[in-house]
CSV table of C-alpha atoms in Angstrom, one decimal:
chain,number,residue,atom,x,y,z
A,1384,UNK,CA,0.0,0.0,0.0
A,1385,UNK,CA,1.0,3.5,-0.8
A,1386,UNK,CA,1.7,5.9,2.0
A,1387,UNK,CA,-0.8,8.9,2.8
A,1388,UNK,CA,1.9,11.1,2.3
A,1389,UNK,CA,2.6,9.8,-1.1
A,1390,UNK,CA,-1.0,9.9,-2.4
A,1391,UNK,CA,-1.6,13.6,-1.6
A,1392,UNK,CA,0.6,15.4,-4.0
A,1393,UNK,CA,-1.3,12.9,-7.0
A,1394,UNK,CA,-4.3,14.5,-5.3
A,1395,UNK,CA,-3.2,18.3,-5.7
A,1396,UNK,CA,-1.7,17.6,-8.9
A,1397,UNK,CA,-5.3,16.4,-9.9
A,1398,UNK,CA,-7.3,19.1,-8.1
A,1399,UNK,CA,-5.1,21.8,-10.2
A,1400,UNK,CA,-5.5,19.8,-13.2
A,1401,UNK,CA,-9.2,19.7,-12.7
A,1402,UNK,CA,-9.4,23.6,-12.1
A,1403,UNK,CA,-7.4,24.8,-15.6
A,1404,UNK,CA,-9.3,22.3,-17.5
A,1405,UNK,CA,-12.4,23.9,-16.0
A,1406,UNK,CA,-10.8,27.5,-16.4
A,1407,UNK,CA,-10.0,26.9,-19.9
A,1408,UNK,CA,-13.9,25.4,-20.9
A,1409,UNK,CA,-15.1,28.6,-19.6
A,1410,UNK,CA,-13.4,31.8,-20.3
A,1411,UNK,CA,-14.6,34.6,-17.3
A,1412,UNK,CA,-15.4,37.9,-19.4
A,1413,UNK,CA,-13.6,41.0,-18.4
A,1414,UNK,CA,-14.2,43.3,-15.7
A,1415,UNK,CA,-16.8,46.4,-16.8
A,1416,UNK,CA,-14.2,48.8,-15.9
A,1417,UNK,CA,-15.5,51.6,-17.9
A,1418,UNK,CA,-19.1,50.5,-17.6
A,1419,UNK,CA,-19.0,51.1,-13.7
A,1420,UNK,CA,-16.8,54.3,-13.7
A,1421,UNK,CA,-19.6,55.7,-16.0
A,1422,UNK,CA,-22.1,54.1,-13.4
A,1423,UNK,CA,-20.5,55.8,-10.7
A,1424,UNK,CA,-20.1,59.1,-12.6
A,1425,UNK,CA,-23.8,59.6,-13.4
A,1426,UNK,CA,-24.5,58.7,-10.3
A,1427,UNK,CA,-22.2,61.3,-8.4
A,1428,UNK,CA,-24.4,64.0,-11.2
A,1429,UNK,CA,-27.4,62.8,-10.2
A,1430,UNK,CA,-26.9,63.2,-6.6
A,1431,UNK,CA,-25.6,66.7,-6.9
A,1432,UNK,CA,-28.1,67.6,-8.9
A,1433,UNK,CA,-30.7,66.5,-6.2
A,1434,UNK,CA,-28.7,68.3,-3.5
A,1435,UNK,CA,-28.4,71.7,-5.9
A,1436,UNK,CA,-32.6,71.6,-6.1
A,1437,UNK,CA,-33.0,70.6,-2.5
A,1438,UNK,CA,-30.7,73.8,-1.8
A,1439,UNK,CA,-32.9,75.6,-4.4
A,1440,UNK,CA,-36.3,74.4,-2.7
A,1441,UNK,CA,-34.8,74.9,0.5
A,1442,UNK,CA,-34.6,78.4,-0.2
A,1443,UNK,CA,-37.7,79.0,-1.7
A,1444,UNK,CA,-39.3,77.6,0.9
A,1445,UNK,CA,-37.3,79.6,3.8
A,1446,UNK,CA,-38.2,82.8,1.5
A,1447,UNK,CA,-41.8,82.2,1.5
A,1448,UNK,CA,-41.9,81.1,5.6
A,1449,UNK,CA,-40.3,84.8,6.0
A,1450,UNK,CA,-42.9,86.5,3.5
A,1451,UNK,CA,-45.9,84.7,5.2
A,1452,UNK,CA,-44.8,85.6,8.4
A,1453,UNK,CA,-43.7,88.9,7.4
A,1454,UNK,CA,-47.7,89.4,5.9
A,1455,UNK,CA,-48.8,88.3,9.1
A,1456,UNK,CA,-47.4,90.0,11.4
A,1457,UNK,CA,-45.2,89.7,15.1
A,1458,UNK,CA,-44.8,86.0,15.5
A,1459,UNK,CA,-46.6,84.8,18.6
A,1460,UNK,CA,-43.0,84.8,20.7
A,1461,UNK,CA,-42.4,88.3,19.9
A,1462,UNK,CA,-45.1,89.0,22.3
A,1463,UNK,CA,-48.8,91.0,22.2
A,1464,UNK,CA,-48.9,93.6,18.8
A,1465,UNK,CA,-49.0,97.0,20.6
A,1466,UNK,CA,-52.2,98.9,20.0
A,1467,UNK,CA,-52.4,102.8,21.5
A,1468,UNK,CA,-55.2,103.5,23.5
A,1469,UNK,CA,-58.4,105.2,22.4
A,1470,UNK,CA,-58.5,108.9,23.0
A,1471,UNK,CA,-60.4,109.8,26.2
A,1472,UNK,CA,-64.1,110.9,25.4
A,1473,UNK,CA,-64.8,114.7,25.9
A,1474,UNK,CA,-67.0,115.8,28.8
A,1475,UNK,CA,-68.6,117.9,26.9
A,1476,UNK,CA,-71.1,116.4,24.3
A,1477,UNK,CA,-71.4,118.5,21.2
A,1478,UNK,CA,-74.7,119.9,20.5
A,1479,UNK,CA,-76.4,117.7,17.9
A,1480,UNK,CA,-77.8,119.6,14.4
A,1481,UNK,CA,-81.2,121.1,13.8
A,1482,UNK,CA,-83.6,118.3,12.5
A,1483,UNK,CA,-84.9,119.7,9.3
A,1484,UNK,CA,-87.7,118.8,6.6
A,1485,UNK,CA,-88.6,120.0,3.6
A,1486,UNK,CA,-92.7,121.4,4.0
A,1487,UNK,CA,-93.3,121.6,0.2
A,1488,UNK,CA,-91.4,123.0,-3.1
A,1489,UNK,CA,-91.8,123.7,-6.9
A,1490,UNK,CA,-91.6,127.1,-9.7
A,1491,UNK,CA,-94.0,129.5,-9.9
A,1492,UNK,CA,-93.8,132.1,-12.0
A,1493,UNK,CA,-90.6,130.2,-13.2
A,1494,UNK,CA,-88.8,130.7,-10.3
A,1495,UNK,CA,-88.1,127.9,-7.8
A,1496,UNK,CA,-89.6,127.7,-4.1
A,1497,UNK,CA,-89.0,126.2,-1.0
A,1498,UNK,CA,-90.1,125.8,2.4
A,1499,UNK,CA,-88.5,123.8,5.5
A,1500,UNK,CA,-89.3,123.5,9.2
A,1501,UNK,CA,-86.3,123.8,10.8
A,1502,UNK,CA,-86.2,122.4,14.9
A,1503,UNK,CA,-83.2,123.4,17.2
A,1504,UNK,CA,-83.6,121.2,19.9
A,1505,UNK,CA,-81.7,123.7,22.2
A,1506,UNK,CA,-81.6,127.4,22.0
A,1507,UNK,CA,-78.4,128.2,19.2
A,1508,UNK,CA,-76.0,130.1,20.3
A,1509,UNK,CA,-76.8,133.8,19.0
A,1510,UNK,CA,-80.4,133.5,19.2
A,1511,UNK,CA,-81.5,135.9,22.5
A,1512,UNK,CA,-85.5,135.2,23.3
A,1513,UNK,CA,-87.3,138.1,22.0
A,1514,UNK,CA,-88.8,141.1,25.1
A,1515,UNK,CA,-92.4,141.8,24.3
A,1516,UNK,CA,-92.9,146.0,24.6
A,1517,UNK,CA,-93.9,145.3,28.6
A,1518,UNK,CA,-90.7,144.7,29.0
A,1519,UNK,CA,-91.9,140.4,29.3
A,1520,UNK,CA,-89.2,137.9,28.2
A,1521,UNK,CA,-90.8,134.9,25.9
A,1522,UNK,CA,-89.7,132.0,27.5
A,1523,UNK,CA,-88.6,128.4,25.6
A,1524,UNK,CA,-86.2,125.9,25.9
A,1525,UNK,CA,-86.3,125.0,21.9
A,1526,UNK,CA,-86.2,127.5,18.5
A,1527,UNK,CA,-88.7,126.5,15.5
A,1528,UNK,CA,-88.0,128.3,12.1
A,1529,UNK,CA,-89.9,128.2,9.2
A,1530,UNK,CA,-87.6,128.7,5.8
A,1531,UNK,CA,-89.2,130.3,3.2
A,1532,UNK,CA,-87.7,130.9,-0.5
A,1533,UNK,CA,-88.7,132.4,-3.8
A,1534,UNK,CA,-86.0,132.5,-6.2
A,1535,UNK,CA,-83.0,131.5,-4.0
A,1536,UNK,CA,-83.8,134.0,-1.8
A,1537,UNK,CA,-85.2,133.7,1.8
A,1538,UNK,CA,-88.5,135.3,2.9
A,1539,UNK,CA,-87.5,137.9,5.9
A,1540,UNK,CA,-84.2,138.1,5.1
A,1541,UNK,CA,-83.6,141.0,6.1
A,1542,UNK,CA,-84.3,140.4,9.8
A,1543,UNK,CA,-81.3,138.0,10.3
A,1544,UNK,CA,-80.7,134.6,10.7
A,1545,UNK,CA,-83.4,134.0,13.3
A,1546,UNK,CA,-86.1,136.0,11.5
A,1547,UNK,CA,-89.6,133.4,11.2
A,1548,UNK,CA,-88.1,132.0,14.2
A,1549,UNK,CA,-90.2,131.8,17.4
A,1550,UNK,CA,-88.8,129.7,20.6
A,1551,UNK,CA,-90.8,127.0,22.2
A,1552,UNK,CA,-90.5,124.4,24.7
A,1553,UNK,CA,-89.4,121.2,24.4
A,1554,UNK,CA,-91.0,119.0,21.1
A,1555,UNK,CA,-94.5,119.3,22.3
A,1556,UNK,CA,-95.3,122.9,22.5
A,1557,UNK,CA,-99.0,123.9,22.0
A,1558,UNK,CA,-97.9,127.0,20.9
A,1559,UNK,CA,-95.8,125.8,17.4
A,1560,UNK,CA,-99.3,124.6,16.1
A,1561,UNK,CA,-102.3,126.8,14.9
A,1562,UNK,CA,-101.0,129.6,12.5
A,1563,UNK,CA,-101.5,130.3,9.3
A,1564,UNK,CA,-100.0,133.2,6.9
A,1565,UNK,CA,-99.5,134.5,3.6
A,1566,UNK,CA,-95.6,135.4,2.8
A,1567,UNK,CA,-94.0,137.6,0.0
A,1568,UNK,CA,-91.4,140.1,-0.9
A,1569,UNK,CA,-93.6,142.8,-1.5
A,1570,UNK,CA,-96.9,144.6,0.3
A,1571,UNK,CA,-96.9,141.6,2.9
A,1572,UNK,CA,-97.9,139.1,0.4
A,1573,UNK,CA,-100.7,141.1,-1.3
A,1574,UNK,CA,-98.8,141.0,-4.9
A,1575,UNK,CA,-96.1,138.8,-6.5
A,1576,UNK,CA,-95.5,135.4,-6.2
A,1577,UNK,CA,-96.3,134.3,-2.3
A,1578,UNK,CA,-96.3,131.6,-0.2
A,1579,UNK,CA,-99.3,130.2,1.4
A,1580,UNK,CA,-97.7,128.4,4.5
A,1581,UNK,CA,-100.1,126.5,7.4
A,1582,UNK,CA,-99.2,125.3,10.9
A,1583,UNK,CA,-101.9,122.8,11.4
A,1584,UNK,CA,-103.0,121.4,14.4
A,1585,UNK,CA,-102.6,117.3,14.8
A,1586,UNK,CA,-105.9,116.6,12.9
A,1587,UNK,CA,-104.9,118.2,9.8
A,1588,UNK,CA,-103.9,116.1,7.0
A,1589,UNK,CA,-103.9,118.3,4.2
A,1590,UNK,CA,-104.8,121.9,3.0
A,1591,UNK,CA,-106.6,123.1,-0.4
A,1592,UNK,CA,-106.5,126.8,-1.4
A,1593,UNK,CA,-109.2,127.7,-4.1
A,1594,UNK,CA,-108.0,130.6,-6.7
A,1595,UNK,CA,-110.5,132.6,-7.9
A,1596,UNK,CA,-109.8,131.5,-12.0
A,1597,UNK,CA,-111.0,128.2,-10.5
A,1598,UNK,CA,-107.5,126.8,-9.7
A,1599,UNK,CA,-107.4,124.3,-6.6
A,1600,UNK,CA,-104.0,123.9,-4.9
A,1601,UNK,CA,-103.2,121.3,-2.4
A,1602,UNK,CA,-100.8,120.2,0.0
A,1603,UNK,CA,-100.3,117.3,2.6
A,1604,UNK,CA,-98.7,117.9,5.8
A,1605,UNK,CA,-95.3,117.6,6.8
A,1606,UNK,CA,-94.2,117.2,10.3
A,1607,UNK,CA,-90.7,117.4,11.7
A,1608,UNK,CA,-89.9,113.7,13.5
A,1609,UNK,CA,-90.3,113.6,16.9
A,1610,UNK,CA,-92.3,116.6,17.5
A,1611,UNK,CA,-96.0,118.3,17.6
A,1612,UNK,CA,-94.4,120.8,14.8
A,1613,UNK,CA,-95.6,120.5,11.4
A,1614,UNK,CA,-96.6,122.4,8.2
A,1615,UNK,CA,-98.3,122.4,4.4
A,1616,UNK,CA,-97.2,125.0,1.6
A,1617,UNK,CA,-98.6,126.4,-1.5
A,1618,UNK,CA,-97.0,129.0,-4.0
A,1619,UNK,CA,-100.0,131.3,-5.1
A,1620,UNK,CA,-98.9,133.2,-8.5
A,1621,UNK,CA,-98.0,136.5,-9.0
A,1622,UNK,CA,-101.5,138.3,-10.1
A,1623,UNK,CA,-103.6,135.3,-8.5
A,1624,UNK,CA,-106.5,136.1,-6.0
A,1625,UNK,CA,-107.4,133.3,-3.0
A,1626,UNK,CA,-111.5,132.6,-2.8
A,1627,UNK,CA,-110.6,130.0,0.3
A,1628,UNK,CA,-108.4,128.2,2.2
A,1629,UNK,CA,-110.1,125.1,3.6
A,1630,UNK,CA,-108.5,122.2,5.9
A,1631,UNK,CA,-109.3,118.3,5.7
A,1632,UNK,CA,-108.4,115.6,8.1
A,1633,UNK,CA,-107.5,112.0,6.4
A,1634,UNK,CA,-110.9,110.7,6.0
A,1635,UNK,CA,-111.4,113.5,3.7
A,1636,UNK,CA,-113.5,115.9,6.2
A,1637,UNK,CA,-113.1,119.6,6.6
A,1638,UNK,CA,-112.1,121.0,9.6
A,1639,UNK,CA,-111.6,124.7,8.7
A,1640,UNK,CA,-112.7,127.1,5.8
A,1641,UNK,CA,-111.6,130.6,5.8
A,1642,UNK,CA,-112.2,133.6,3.3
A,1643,UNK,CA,-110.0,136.8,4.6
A,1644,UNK,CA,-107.2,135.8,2.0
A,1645,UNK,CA,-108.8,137.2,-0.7
């Protein structure tokens, strides 16, 4: 028998024999040298590329955070926005305006009229109650005026501001109801164009005033909100003569007929 030690170099020659025949049979292909360095390359582009528009997006995205919170205002950690104080109110309340409505309007004789009551709820400054020739002071709390125009120009003018004035008290005053008057520029309102203006008690709803050519005229009442103080106007022509002047409540009764304005 052949020794252990004998056999074993048969057995390695054998082995390598073995291996180079297997070698030889099947030829390994060469390594893709290029093929991976260009791997690798576009690789190594495509990441930067992704890190260059992650730095781009980064950026835009960092921009708009700032604008929104720029458009928004103090973040909440900067503390409370600061917001002055609202002035202290007067003591004094100012005096509120004169409530005004318009009575009635239109041409005659192709001029324009108007006429307004006008309510001061407190005396105006510059008006002084007016002193009866005994020496009596009217008393009021309130001024009414009644403005009259013709032509852009007010009835009583020349009197001053407060002329067709008269002072009452408070919004309720008996005394702003019940009058009745003719008003002009010339003769007292016997020629020219004139204004037919009534102060109606409550029941009045509307007035009619009767020319003598036949012509009827009417006006509804007007009263100032708020108040007992109310009015109905009528332009008579220049060269017209009133027959009557009657008064109708809303069911369509008279109340009142008068003559003297012929």
């Amino acid at each position: 028998m052949t020794p252990d030690h004998d056999r074993r170099p048969a057995q390695e020659d054998w082995l390598r024999d073995a291996f180079a025949r297997s070698r030889d049979a099947y030829p390994s292909s060469q390594a893709p040298v290029e093929r991976i360095l260009a791997t690798a390359r576009a690789r190594r582009k495509r990441h930067r590329a992704a890190a260059a528009v992650g730095a781009v997006t980064g950026a835009a995205c960092v921009l708009a955070a700032a604008l929104a919170v720029s458009l928004q205002g103090p973040h909440p950690s900067a503390g409370p926005a600061q917001h002055s104080s609202p002035a202290a109110s007067p003591t004094a309340t100012a005096t509120p305006g004169p409530l005004t409505v318009s009575v009635g309007g239109g041409t005659t004789g192709g001029a324009p009229w108007s006429v307004a009551l006008e309510f001061h709820r407190t005396l105006p400054e510059g008006y002084e109650l007016p002193t009866a020739p005994n020496g009596t002071t009217a008393s009021g709390t309130a001024l009414l005026c009644q403005r009259m125009y013709i032509d852009g120009v007010r009835i009583d003018h020349q009197g001053g501001p407060w002329s067709d004035c008269q002072p009452v008290t408070g919004t309720h005053d008996p005394a702003g109801s019940g009058g009745m008057g003719l008003w002009g520029f010339h003769g007292k309102g016997t020629s020219g164009s004139r204004l037919m203006v009534s102060n109606p008690e409550a029941a009045i709803a509307y007035g009619i005033v009767d020319l003598t050519d036949g012509t009827h005229l009417k006006a509804t009442t007007v009263t100032v909100p708020g108040t007992d103080y109310r009015a109905w106007a009528v332009a008579i022509p220049d060269g017209k003569t009133i027959s009557a002047v009657d008064q109708y409540d809303k069911r369509h009764h008279r109340l009142t007929h008068e003559t003297q304005w012929r």
